[in-house]
Amino acid sequence: MTNLVYIIDDDSSVREALEEWLALADLEARGWTSAEAALQTIDESFAGVVVSDVRMPGMDGMALLQKMPKNIPVLLITGHGDIAMAVEAMKQGAYDFIEKPFQPTHLVDAIKRACRQRSLLLENERLRKALASQQGLESILIGDSPGIKRLRRHVHELAQLDVDVLIHGETGVGKELVARCLHDFGKRAKHPFVALNVAAIPENLFESELFGHTASAFTGAQKAQAGKFEYANKGTLFLDEVESMPLHFQVKVLRALQEREVVRLGSHQAVALDVRVVAATKEDLKKAGDEGRFRSDLYYRLMVAELRIPPLRERREDIALLFAHFLKLAAQKHDKEAPELRGDDWIALESHNWPGNVRELKNLAERYLLRSQFSDESIREVLSGEKLDMSSPSDQSLASRVAEYEKAVISAELTAKKGNINQVMEELDLPRRTLNQKMQRYGLRREDFLGG
């Protein structure tokens, strides 16, 4: 939470009293005797809020309100206010209108709420700028976590090499997206990228679908047709869910990979190929080979190079950036304005276990956008239909659930505060030593959250 407060009041005794109250509340206060002087130091990037008296010589509080940059909270204080003035101030965008005499605790609470709102607006703006500044792979494989940075580096390296690649990853992590990056950033980018979900092909159509067929090769084959291998010639063939390939057909695919040629069903003539094969699996193919469910020789042939895509729960520091990206895409798709997220929304996103990974996050962003048009539901409420899962599948104990949630909350605040330990301590009301101990216990490093 931002903690900078400008106090504008020509009465030095009032100004000094407010500064003392705010200091006791751990808020950084700076006093000004005139609105004109304060305005010279305020622009759209001002990371704080303004508290101003209404009645002052020169520019008064109402005039100041009209001159303030958009989205900077302004709290007006007056001893001469009335209902009409308060209504007019709120219409002009005042965050709050407080009449004297007031309780110090009431004013401090209002200022803290305004500071939180300003922090969220600045964080949303930071995310927008971060997305806008991304180029190349960074604009496609989005994130700043160590895992996604490593993945981008490996994708960039492998894209330049003309080798087959095996991609490992859970459902929904973006295996096809990574395969397209290998193609689009490589030497074959101008040629076809052909994607095939192996699990969706009926077993009796496997050979025709991959290798093609001649006319009259089987009942209903009225004309010759090329298979996916031929369609991908000079380009890339992506075989998703390759673990679903029938065992007896795997030997034919192995031969096609070794010889770089195929024979259409019903023909005896080989067709030479220049194709890169990228296969993806959510299973451990080596284990499947040991169990006799997948040919080990095909596994080793596919695994000339290997990529692992981390699940979303292992890259929680990327969730805010990814959600902002998907929310922006959904807003463009439906021609709607993307809603601003609240503090609890970020915590809900960080706390969820994301069994559906990035695909689930993208779906949530679109649903949240559409529901925001007629409802003020929070992210947690939108997620409630899917049940927040705070636990690891292998450990359902209360202690592990509490630890997982605590880690998510601290990670969320580190993300929102961009690694500012003092601000995290203030937001979570934790002593530095306690916060350091918890960060060490959960493997959270301050340097992983810096930037923006």
Short mmCIF file of N, CA and C in Angstrom, two decimals, residues 270-423:
data_model
loop_
_atom_site.label_atom_id
_atom_site.label_comp_id
_atom_site.label_asym_id
_atom_site.label_seq_id
_atom_site.Cartn_x
_atom_site.Cartn_y
_atom_site.Cartn_z
N ALA A 270 7.06 -44.23 -51.72
CA ALA A 270 7.41 -43.39 -50.58
C ALA A 270 7.44 -41.91 -50.99
N VAL A 271 6.97 -41.07 -50.08
CA VAL A 271 7.00 -39.62 -50.29
C VAL A 271 8.02 -39.04 -49.32
N ALA A 272 9.06 -38.43 -49.85
CA ALA A 272 10.10 -37.85 -48.99
C ALA A 272 9.58 -36.61 -48.27
N LEU A 273 10.04 -36.43 -47.05
CA LEU A 273 9.56 -35.32 -46.22
C LEU A 273 10.71 -34.50 -45.65
N ASP A 274 10.46 -33.23 -45.50
CA ASP A 274 11.35 -32.34 -44.75
C ASP A 274 10.46 -31.68 -43.70
N VAL A 275 10.36 -32.30 -42.54
CA VAL A 275 9.40 -31.85 -41.53
C VAL A 275 10.02 -31.94 -40.14
N ARG A 276 9.67 -30.97 -39.33
CA ARG A 276 10.05 -31.02 -37.92
C ARG A 276 8.86 -31.50 -37.12
N VAL A 277 9.07 -32.44 -36.21
CA VAL A 277 8.00 -32.98 -35.39
C VAL A 277 8.17 -32.50 -33.94
N VAL A 278 7.10 -31.88 -33.44
CA VAL A 278 7.05 -31.49 -32.03
C VAL A 278 5.91 -32.28 -31.40
N ALA A 279 6.22 -33.09 -30.41
CA ALA A 279 5.21 -33.90 -29.74
C ALA A 279 5.01 -33.38 -28.32
N ALA A 280 3.81 -33.56 -27.81
CA ALA A 280 3.50 -33.09 -26.45
C ALA A 280 2.81 -34.19 -25.68
N THR A 281 3.08 -34.24 -24.39
CA THR A 281 2.49 -35.27 -23.54
C THR A 281 2.30 -34.73 -22.13
N LYS A 282 1.26 -35.23 -21.47
CA LYS A 282 1.07 -34.92 -20.06
C LYS A 282 1.52 -36.07 -19.18
N GLU A 283 2.00 -37.17 -19.79
CA GLU A 283 2.46 -38.34 -19.06
C GLU A 283 3.97 -38.45 -19.09
N ASP A 284 4.49 -39.27 -18.20
CA ASP A 284 5.90 -39.64 -18.21
C ASP A 284 6.06 -40.78 -19.22
N LEU A 285 6.54 -40.47 -20.42
CA LEU A 285 6.63 -41.48 -21.48
C LEU A 285 7.66 -42.55 -21.18
N LYS A 286 8.69 -42.20 -20.42
CA LYS A 286 9.67 -43.23 -20.05
C LYS A 286 9.02 -44.28 -19.16
N LYS A 287 8.23 -43.80 -18.21
CA LYS A 287 7.51 -44.73 -17.33
C LYS A 287 6.50 -45.54 -18.14
N ALA A 288 5.81 -44.88 -19.07
CA ALA A 288 4.86 -45.59 -19.93
C ALA A 288 5.57 -46.65 -20.76
N GLY A 289 6.81 -46.34 -21.19
CA GLY A 289 7.60 -47.33 -21.94
C GLY A 289 7.98 -48.51 -21.07
N ASP A 290 8.38 -48.25 -19.83
CA ASP A 290 8.74 -49.33 -18.90
C ASP A 290 7.54 -50.22 -18.60
N GLU A 291 6.34 -49.63 -18.67
CA GLU A 291 5.11 -50.39 -18.38
C GLU A 291 4.51 -51.02 -19.64
N GLY A 292 5.16 -50.82 -20.79
CA GLY A 292 4.70 -51.43 -22.03
C GLY A 292 3.56 -50.70 -22.69
N ARG A 293 3.28 -49.44 -22.29
CA ARG A 293 2.18 -48.68 -22.87
C ARG A 293 2.64 -47.75 -23.98
N PHE A 294 3.94 -47.56 -24.10
CA PHE A 294 4.49 -46.69 -25.13
C PHE A 294 5.85 -47.24 -25.54
N ARG A 295 6.13 -47.24 -26.84
CA ARG A 295 7.39 -47.81 -27.32
C ARG A 295 8.57 -46.94 -26.86
N SER A 296 9.51 -47.57 -26.21
CA SER A 296 10.68 -46.84 -25.72
C SER A 296 11.50 -46.27 -26.87
N ASP A 297 11.58 -47.01 -27.98
CA ASP A 297 12.37 -46.50 -29.11
C ASP A 297 11.74 -45.25 -29.72
N LEU A 298 10.39 -45.18 -29.73
CA LEU A 298 9.74 -43.98 -30.22
C LEU A 298 9.95 -42.82 -29.24
N TYR A 299 9.90 -43.12 -27.96
CA TYR A 299 10.14 -42.09 -26.95
C TYR A 299 11.52 -41.46 -27.14
N TYR A 300 12.54 -42.29 -27.29
CA TYR A 300 13.89 -41.75 -27.44
C TYR A 300 14.06 -41.03 -28.78
N ARG A 301 13.30 -41.46 -29.80
CA ARG A 301 13.38 -40.79 -31.09
C ARG A 301 12.74 -39.40 -31.03
N LEU A 302 11.65 -39.30 -30.29
CA LEU A 302 10.98 -38.01 -30.14
C LEU A 302 11.78 -37.06 -29.24
N MET A 303 12.48 -37.65 -28.27
CA MET A 303 13.14 -36.83 -27.27
C MET A 303 14.57 -36.46 -27.70
N VAL A 304 14.70 -35.91 -28.92
CA VAL A 304 16.00 -35.37 -29.32
C VAL A 304 16.28 -34.14 -28.45
N ALA A 305 15.25 -33.34 -28.24
CA ALA A 305 15.32 -32.22 -27.30
C ALA A 305 14.03 -32.24 -26.48
N GLU A 306 14.08 -31.66 -25.29
CA GLU A 306 12.96 -31.77 -24.35
C GLU A 306 12.69 -30.43 -23.69
N LEU A 307 11.39 -30.13 -23.52
CA LEU A 307 10.97 -28.93 -22.81
C LEU A 307 9.94 -29.30 -21.75
N ARG A 308 10.03 -28.67 -20.59
CA ARG A 308 9.03 -28.86 -19.55
C ARG A 308 8.37 -27.53 -19.26
N ILE A 309 7.04 -27.50 -19.33
CA ILE A 309 6.29 -26.28 -19.03
C ILE A 309 5.79 -26.37 -17.59
N PRO A 310 6.18 -25.45 -16.72
CA PRO A 310 5.76 -25.52 -15.32
C PRO A 310 4.27 -25.25 -15.17
N PRO A 311 3.59 -25.96 -14.26
CA PRO A 311 2.18 -25.66 -14.00
C PRO A 311 2.05 -24.29 -13.33
N LEU A 312 0.86 -23.73 -13.39
CA LEU A 312 0.64 -22.38 -12.88
C LEU A 312 0.91 -22.28 -11.39
N ARG A 313 0.64 -23.34 -10.64
CA ARG A 313 0.87 -23.28 -9.19
C ARG A 313 2.35 -23.15 -8.84
N GLU A 314 3.25 -23.45 -9.79
CA GLU A 314 4.68 -23.31 -9.56
C GLU A 314 5.20 -21.96 -10.04
N ARG A 315 4.33 -21.13 -10.56
CA ARG A 315 4.75 -19.80 -11.05
C ARG A 315 3.70 -18.76 -10.65
N ARG A 316 3.36 -18.77 -9.35
CA ARG A 316 2.29 -17.90 -8.86
C ARG A 316 2.60 -16.43 -9.08
N GLU A 317 3.88 -16.06 -9.11
CA GLU A 317 4.22 -14.65 -9.32
C GLU A 317 3.84 -14.17 -10.72
N ASP A 318 3.47 -15.10 -11.62
CA ASP A 318 3.05 -14.72 -12.98
C ASP A 318 1.54 -14.54 -13.10
N ILE A 319 0.79 -14.93 -12.06
CA ILE A 319 -0.67 -14.97 -12.18
C ILE A 319 -1.25 -13.59 -12.44
N ALA A 320 -0.77 -12.57 -11.72
CA ALA A 320 -1.33 -11.21 -11.90
C ALA A 320 -1.12 -10.71 -13.32
N LEU A 321 0.09 -10.90 -13.84
CA LEU A 321 0.40 -10.43 -15.19
C LEU A 321 -0.42 -11.20 -16.23
N LEU A 322 -0.54 -12.50 -16.06
CA LEU A 322 -1.32 -13.31 -17.00
C LEU A 322 -2.80 -12.94 -16.95
N PHE A 323 -3.33 -12.75 -15.74
CA PHE A 323 -4.75 -12.42 -15.63
C PHE A 323 -5.03 -11.07 -16.27
N ALA A 324 -4.14 -10.09 -16.04
CA ALA A 324 -4.32 -8.78 -16.66
C ALA A 324 -4.30 -8.90 -18.18
N HIS A 325 -3.43 -9.76 -18.70
CA HIS A 325 -3.34 -9.98 -20.15
C HIS A 325 -4.64 -10.58 -20.69
N PHE A 326 -5.12 -11.62 -20.03
CA PHE A 326 -6.34 -12.29 -20.51
C PHE A 326 -7.57 -11.39 -20.34
N LEU A 327 -7.58 -10.58 -19.28
CA LEU A 327 -8.70 -9.66 -19.08
C LEU A 327 -8.73 -8.62 -20.20
N LYS A 328 -7.56 -8.15 -20.60
CA LYS A 328 -7.46 -7.19 -21.69
C LYS A 328 -7.94 -7.81 -23.00
N LEU A 329 -7.52 -9.05 -23.28
CA LEU A 329 -7.95 -9.74 -24.50
C LEU A 329 -9.47 -9.94 -24.51
N ALA A 330 -10.02 -10.32 -23.35
CA ALA A 330 -11.46 -10.54 -23.27
C ALA A 330 -12.22 -9.23 -23.48
N ALA A 331 -11.69 -8.15 -22.93
CA ALA A 331 -12.34 -6.83 -23.10
C ALA A 331 -12.34 -6.41 -24.57
N GLN A 332 -11.23 -6.67 -25.26
CA GLN A 332 -11.16 -6.35 -26.69
C GLN A 332 -12.11 -7.23 -27.49
N LYS A 333 -12.18 -8.50 -27.15
CA LYS A 333 -13.03 -9.44 -27.87
C LYS A 333 -14.50 -9.06 -27.76
N HIS A 334 -14.93 -8.65 -26.57
CA HIS A 334 -16.35 -8.36 -26.35
C HIS A 334 -16.66 -6.87 -26.37
N ASP A 335 -15.64 -6.04 -26.69
CA ASP A 335 -15.82 -4.59 -26.76
C ASP A 335 -16.40 -4.06 -25.45
N LYS A 336 -15.79 -4.48 -24.34
CA LYS A 336 -16.20 -4.04 -23.02
C LYS A 336 -15.01 -3.40 -22.31
N GLU A 337 -15.30 -2.64 -21.27
CA GLU A 337 -14.23 -2.06 -20.47
C GLU A 337 -13.84 -3.03 -19.37
N ALA A 338 -12.54 -3.29 -19.25
CA ALA A 338 -12.06 -4.23 -18.23
C ALA A 338 -12.21 -3.62 -16.85
N PRO A 339 -12.80 -4.36 -15.88
CA PRO A 339 -12.95 -3.82 -14.53
C PRO A 339 -11.62 -3.80 -13.79
N GLU A 340 -11.51 -2.88 -12.83
CA GLU A 340 -10.32 -2.82 -11.97
C GLU A 340 -10.45 -3.87 -10.87
N LEU A 341 -9.33 -4.50 -10.50
CA LEU A 341 -9.36 -5.51 -9.46
C LEU A 341 -9.07 -4.89 -8.10
N ARG A 342 -9.65 -5.50 -7.06
CA ARG A 342 -9.44 -5.06 -5.69
C ARG A 342 -8.36 -5.92 -5.03
N GLY A 343 -7.93 -5.50 -3.85
CA GLY A 343 -6.87 -6.22 -3.15
C GLY A 343 -7.21 -7.68 -2.90
N ASP A 344 -8.45 -7.94 -2.46
CA ASP A 344 -8.85 -9.33 -2.19
C ASP A 344 -8.90 -10.16 -3.47
N ASP A 345 -9.11 -9.50 -4.62
CA ASP A 345 -9.12 -10.23 -5.88
C ASP A 345 -7.75 -10.83 -6.17
N TRP A 346 -6.69 -10.03 -5.94
CA TRP A 346 -5.34 -10.55 -6.19
C TRP A 346 -5.03 -11.72 -5.27
N ILE A 347 -5.45 -11.62 -4.01
CA ILE A 347 -5.20 -12.71 -3.06
C ILE A 347 -5.96 -13.97 -3.48
N ALA A 348 -7.19 -13.81 -3.95
CA ALA A 348 -7.97 -14.97 -4.41
C ALA A 348 -7.28 -15.65 -5.60
N LEU A 349 -6.76 -14.86 -6.52
CA LEU A 349 -6.05 -15.42 -7.69
C LEU A 349 -4.81 -16.18 -7.24
N GLU A 350 -4.06 -15.60 -6.29
CA GLU A 350 -2.84 -16.24 -5.81
C GLU A 350 -3.15 -17.50 -5.01
N SER A 351 -4.30 -17.51 -4.31
CA SER A 351 -4.61 -18.62 -3.41
C SER A 351 -5.14 -19.86 -4.12
N HIS A 352 -5.75 -19.67 -5.26
CA HIS A 352 -6.35 -20.79 -5.98
C HIS A 352 -5.27 -21.76 -6.47
N ASN A 353 -5.57 -23.04 -6.49
CA ASN A 353 -4.56 -24.04 -6.86
C ASN A 353 -4.43 -24.25 -8.37
N TRP A 354 -5.38 -23.75 -9.18
CA TRP A 354 -5.34 -23.78 -10.64
C TRP A 354 -5.10 -25.17 -11.22
N PRO A 355 -6.00 -26.11 -10.96
CA PRO A 355 -5.83 -27.44 -11.56
C PRO A 355 -5.92 -27.42 -13.08
N GLY A 356 -6.62 -26.41 -13.64
CA GLY A 356 -6.71 -26.28 -15.10
C GLY A 356 -5.65 -25.39 -15.70
N ASN A 357 -4.75 -24.90 -14.84
CA ASN A 357 -3.59 -24.12 -15.27
C ASN A 357 -3.98 -22.85 -16.03
N VAL A 358 -3.17 -22.47 -17.03
CA VAL A 358 -3.37 -21.19 -17.73
C VAL A 358 -4.72 -21.18 -18.45
N ARG A 359 -5.15 -22.32 -18.95
CA ARG A 359 -6.45 -22.38 -19.63
C ARG A 359 -7.58 -22.00 -18.67
N GLU A 360 -7.50 -22.46 -17.44
CA GLU A 360 -8.50 -22.12 -16.43
C GLU A 360 -8.45 -20.63 -16.10
N LEU A 361 -7.24 -20.08 -15.99
CA LEU A 361 -7.09 -18.65 -15.70
C LEU A 361 -7.68 -17.80 -16.82
N LYS A 362 -7.43 -18.18 -18.05
CA LYS A 362 -7.96 -17.45 -19.20
C LYS A 362 -9.49 -17.50 -19.20
N ASN A 363 -10.04 -18.66 -18.92
CA ASN A 363 -11.49 -18.81 -18.87
C ASN A 363 -12.08 -17.96 -17.76
N LEU A 364 -11.41 -17.90 -16.60
CA LEU A 364 -11.90 -17.10 -15.49
C LEU A 364 -11.91 -15.61 -15.87
N ALA A 365 -10.86 -15.15 -16.55
CA ALA A 365 -10.78 -13.74 -16.94
C ALA A 365 -11.97 -13.35 -17.81
N GLU A 366 -12.33 -14.22 -18.75
CA GLU A 366 -13.45 -13.90 -19.63
C GLU A 366 -14.77 -13.93 -18.87
N ARG A 367 -14.94 -14.92 -17.98
CA ARG A 367 -16.18 -14.99 -17.20
C ARG A 367 -16.30 -13.80 -16.25
N TYR A 368 -15.18 -13.42 -15.64
CA TYR A 368 -15.19 -12.28 -14.73
C TYR A 368 -15.57 -11.00 -15.47
N LEU A 369 -15.01 -10.82 -16.67
CA LEU A 369 -15.34 -9.63 -17.46
C LEU A 369 -16.84 -9.59 -17.76
N LEU A 370 -17.39 -10.70 -18.24
CA LEU A 370 -18.79 -10.71 -18.65
C LEU A 370 -19.72 -10.53 -17.45
N ARG A 371 -19.38 -11.15 -16.33
CA ARG A 371 -20.24 -11.03 -15.15
C ARG A 371 -20.13 -9.65 -14.51
N SER A 372 -19.00 -8.99 -14.73
CA SER A 372 -18.83 -7.65 -14.16
C SER A 372 -19.76 -6.63 -14.80
N GLN A 373 -20.30 -6.98 -15.97
CA GLN A 373 -21.20 -6.05 -16.66
C GLN A 373 -22.55 -5.93 -15.96
N PHE A 374 -22.92 -6.94 -15.16
CA PHE A 374 -24.21 -6.89 -14.47
C PHE A 374 -24.11 -7.26 -13.00
N SER A 375 -22.88 -7.41 -12.49
CA SER A 375 -22.70 -7.82 -11.10
C SER A 375 -21.38 -7.26 -10.58
N ASP A 376 -21.31 -7.04 -9.27
CA ASP A 376 -20.07 -6.56 -8.66
C ASP A 376 -19.38 -7.69 -7.90
N GLU A 377 -19.54 -8.92 -8.39
CA GLU A 377 -18.93 -10.07 -7.75
C GLU A 377 -17.40 -9.95 -7.73
N SER A 378 -16.80 -10.43 -6.66
CA SER A 378 -15.35 -10.46 -6.57
C SER A 378 -14.83 -11.70 -7.30
N ILE A 379 -13.52 -11.73 -7.48
CA ILE A 379 -12.89 -12.92 -8.09
C ILE A 379 -13.19 -14.16 -7.27
N ARG A 380 -13.11 -14.03 -5.95
CA ARG A 380 -13.38 -15.19 -5.08
C ARG A 380 -14.80 -15.70 -5.29
N GLU A 381 -15.76 -14.79 -5.46
CA GLU A 381 -17.15 -15.21 -5.65
C GLU A 381 -17.33 -15.89 -7.01
N VAL A 382 -16.64 -15.39 -8.03
CA VAL A 382 -16.73 -16.03 -9.35
C VAL A 382 -16.10 -17.41 -9.30
N LEU A 383 -15.03 -17.54 -8.54
CA LEU A 383 -14.35 -18.84 -8.41
C LEU A 383 -15.10 -19.82 -7.54
N SER A 384 -16.01 -19.33 -6.71
CA SER A 384 -16.63 -20.18 -5.69
C SER A 384 -17.36 -21.38 -6.27
N GLY A 385 -17.83 -21.25 -7.50
CA GLY A 385 -18.49 -22.38 -8.13
C GLY A 385 -17.55 -23.51 -8.45
N GLU A 386 -16.22 -23.22 -8.42
CA GLU A 386 -15.24 -24.25 -8.72
C GLU A 386 -14.53 -24.73 -7.47
N LYS A 387 -14.86 -24.12 -6.29
CA LYS A 387 -14.27 -24.49 -5.00
C LYS A 387 -12.79 -24.17 -4.95
N LEU A 388 -12.44 -23.20 -4.13
CA LEU A 388 -11.03 -22.87 -3.96
C LEU A 388 -10.30 -24.04 -3.35
N ASP A 389 -9.24 -24.45 -3.98
CA ASP A 389 -8.46 -25.60 -3.51
C ASP A 389 -7.13 -25.08 -2.98
N MET A 390 -6.99 -25.03 -1.65
CA MET A 390 -5.78 -24.52 -1.03
C MET A 390 -4.77 -25.61 -0.75
N SER A 391 -5.09 -26.84 -1.04
CA SER A 391 -4.24 -27.94 -0.59
C SER A 391 -3.54 -28.62 -1.74
N SER A 392 -2.48 -29.30 -1.40
CA SER A 392 -1.78 -30.14 -2.36
C SER A 392 -2.51 -31.47 -2.43
N PRO A 393 -2.66 -32.08 -3.63
CA PRO A 393 -3.37 -33.35 -3.73
C PRO A 393 -2.77 -34.43 -2.85
N SER A 394 -1.47 -34.35 -2.56
CA SER A 394 -0.82 -35.41 -1.81
C SER A 394 -0.86 -35.17 -0.30
N ASP A 395 -1.37 -34.01 0.18
CA ASP A 395 -1.35 -33.70 1.60
C ASP A 395 -2.57 -32.87 1.93
N GLN A 396 -3.52 -33.47 2.64
CA GLN A 396 -4.78 -32.81 2.93
C GLN A 396 -4.84 -32.33 4.37
N SER A 397 -3.72 -32.29 5.10
CA SER A 397 -3.74 -31.89 6.50
C SER A 397 -4.06 -30.42 6.63
N LEU A 398 -4.62 -30.03 7.81
CA LEU A 398 -4.95 -28.64 8.06
C LEU A 398 -3.69 -27.77 8.02
N ALA A 399 -2.61 -28.26 8.62
CA ALA A 399 -1.37 -27.47 8.66
C ALA A 399 -0.86 -27.15 7.26
N SER A 400 -0.94 -28.13 6.35
CA SER A 400 -0.45 -27.91 4.99
C SER A 400 -1.34 -26.92 4.25
N ARG A 401 -2.66 -26.98 4.51
CA ARG A 401 -3.57 -26.04 3.85
C ARG A 401 -3.32 -24.61 4.34
N VAL A 402 -3.13 -24.46 5.65
CA VAL A 402 -2.84 -23.14 6.19
C VAL A 402 -1.53 -22.60 5.64
N ALA A 403 -0.52 -23.45 5.56
CA ALA A 403 0.79 -23.04 5.05
C ALA A 403 0.69 -22.62 3.59
N GLU A 404 -0.06 -23.39 2.79
CA GLU A 404 -0.22 -23.07 1.38
C GLU A 404 -0.92 -21.72 1.21
N TYR A 405 -1.94 -21.48 2.03
CA TYR A 405 -2.66 -20.20 1.94
C TYR A 405 -1.77 -19.05 2.39
N GLU A 406 -1.02 -19.26 3.48
CA GLU A 406 -0.13 -18.22 3.99
C GLU A 406 0.93 -17.86 2.95
N LYS A 407 1.48 -18.86 2.29
CA LYS A 407 2.46 -18.62 1.24
C LYS A 407 1.83 -17.82 0.10
N ALA A 408 0.60 -18.17 -0.27
CA ALA A 408 -0.07 -17.47 -1.37
C ALA A 408 -0.33 -16.01 -1.03
N VAL A 409 -0.74 -15.74 0.22
CA VAL A 409 -1.02 -14.36 0.64
C VAL A 409 0.25 -13.52 0.62
N ILE A 410 1.34 -14.07 1.17
CA ILE A 410 2.62 -13.34 1.19
C ILE A 410 3.11 -13.11 -0.24
N SER A 411 2.99 -14.14 -1.09
CA SER A 411 3.40 -14.02 -2.49
C SER A 411 2.57 -12.96 -3.20
N ALA A 412 1.26 -12.91 -2.90
CA ALA A 412 0.38 -11.92 -3.53
C ALA A 412 0.80 -10.51 -3.14
N GLU A 413 1.12 -10.31 -1.86
CA GLU A 413 1.51 -8.97 -1.42
C GLU A 413 2.88 -8.59 -1.98
N LEU A 414 3.81 -9.53 -2.05
CA LEU A 414 5.12 -9.24 -2.64
C LEU A 414 4.96 -8.84 -4.11
N THR A 415 4.03 -9.51 -4.80
CA THR A 415 3.75 -9.16 -6.20
C THR A 415 3.16 -7.77 -6.31
N ALA A 416 2.14 -7.50 -5.49
CA ALA A 416 1.47 -6.20 -5.54
C ALA A 416 2.39 -5.06 -5.14
N LYS A 417 3.29 -5.32 -4.18
CA LYS A 417 4.19 -4.26 -3.70
C LYS A 417 5.54 -4.28 -4.41
N LYS A 418 5.69 -5.13 -5.44
CA LYS A 418 6.91 -5.20 -6.24
C LYS A 418 8.16 -5.42 -5.38
N GLY A 419 8.02 -6.28 -4.36
CA GLY A 419 9.17 -6.64 -3.54
C GLY A 419 9.50 -5.65 -2.45
N ASN A 420 8.66 -4.63 -2.23
CA ASN A 420 8.92 -3.64 -1.18
C ASN A 420 8.57 -4.25 0.18
N ILE A 421 9.61 -4.67 0.91
CA ILE A 421 9.41 -5.40 2.17
C ILE A 421 8.68 -4.54 3.20
N ASN A 422 9.01 -3.26 3.28
CA ASN A 422 8.37 -2.38 4.26
C ASN A 422 6.87 -2.29 4.02
N GLN A 423 6.49 -2.19 2.76
CA GLN A 423 5.06 -2.11 2.45
C GLN A 423 4.34 -3.43 2.75
#
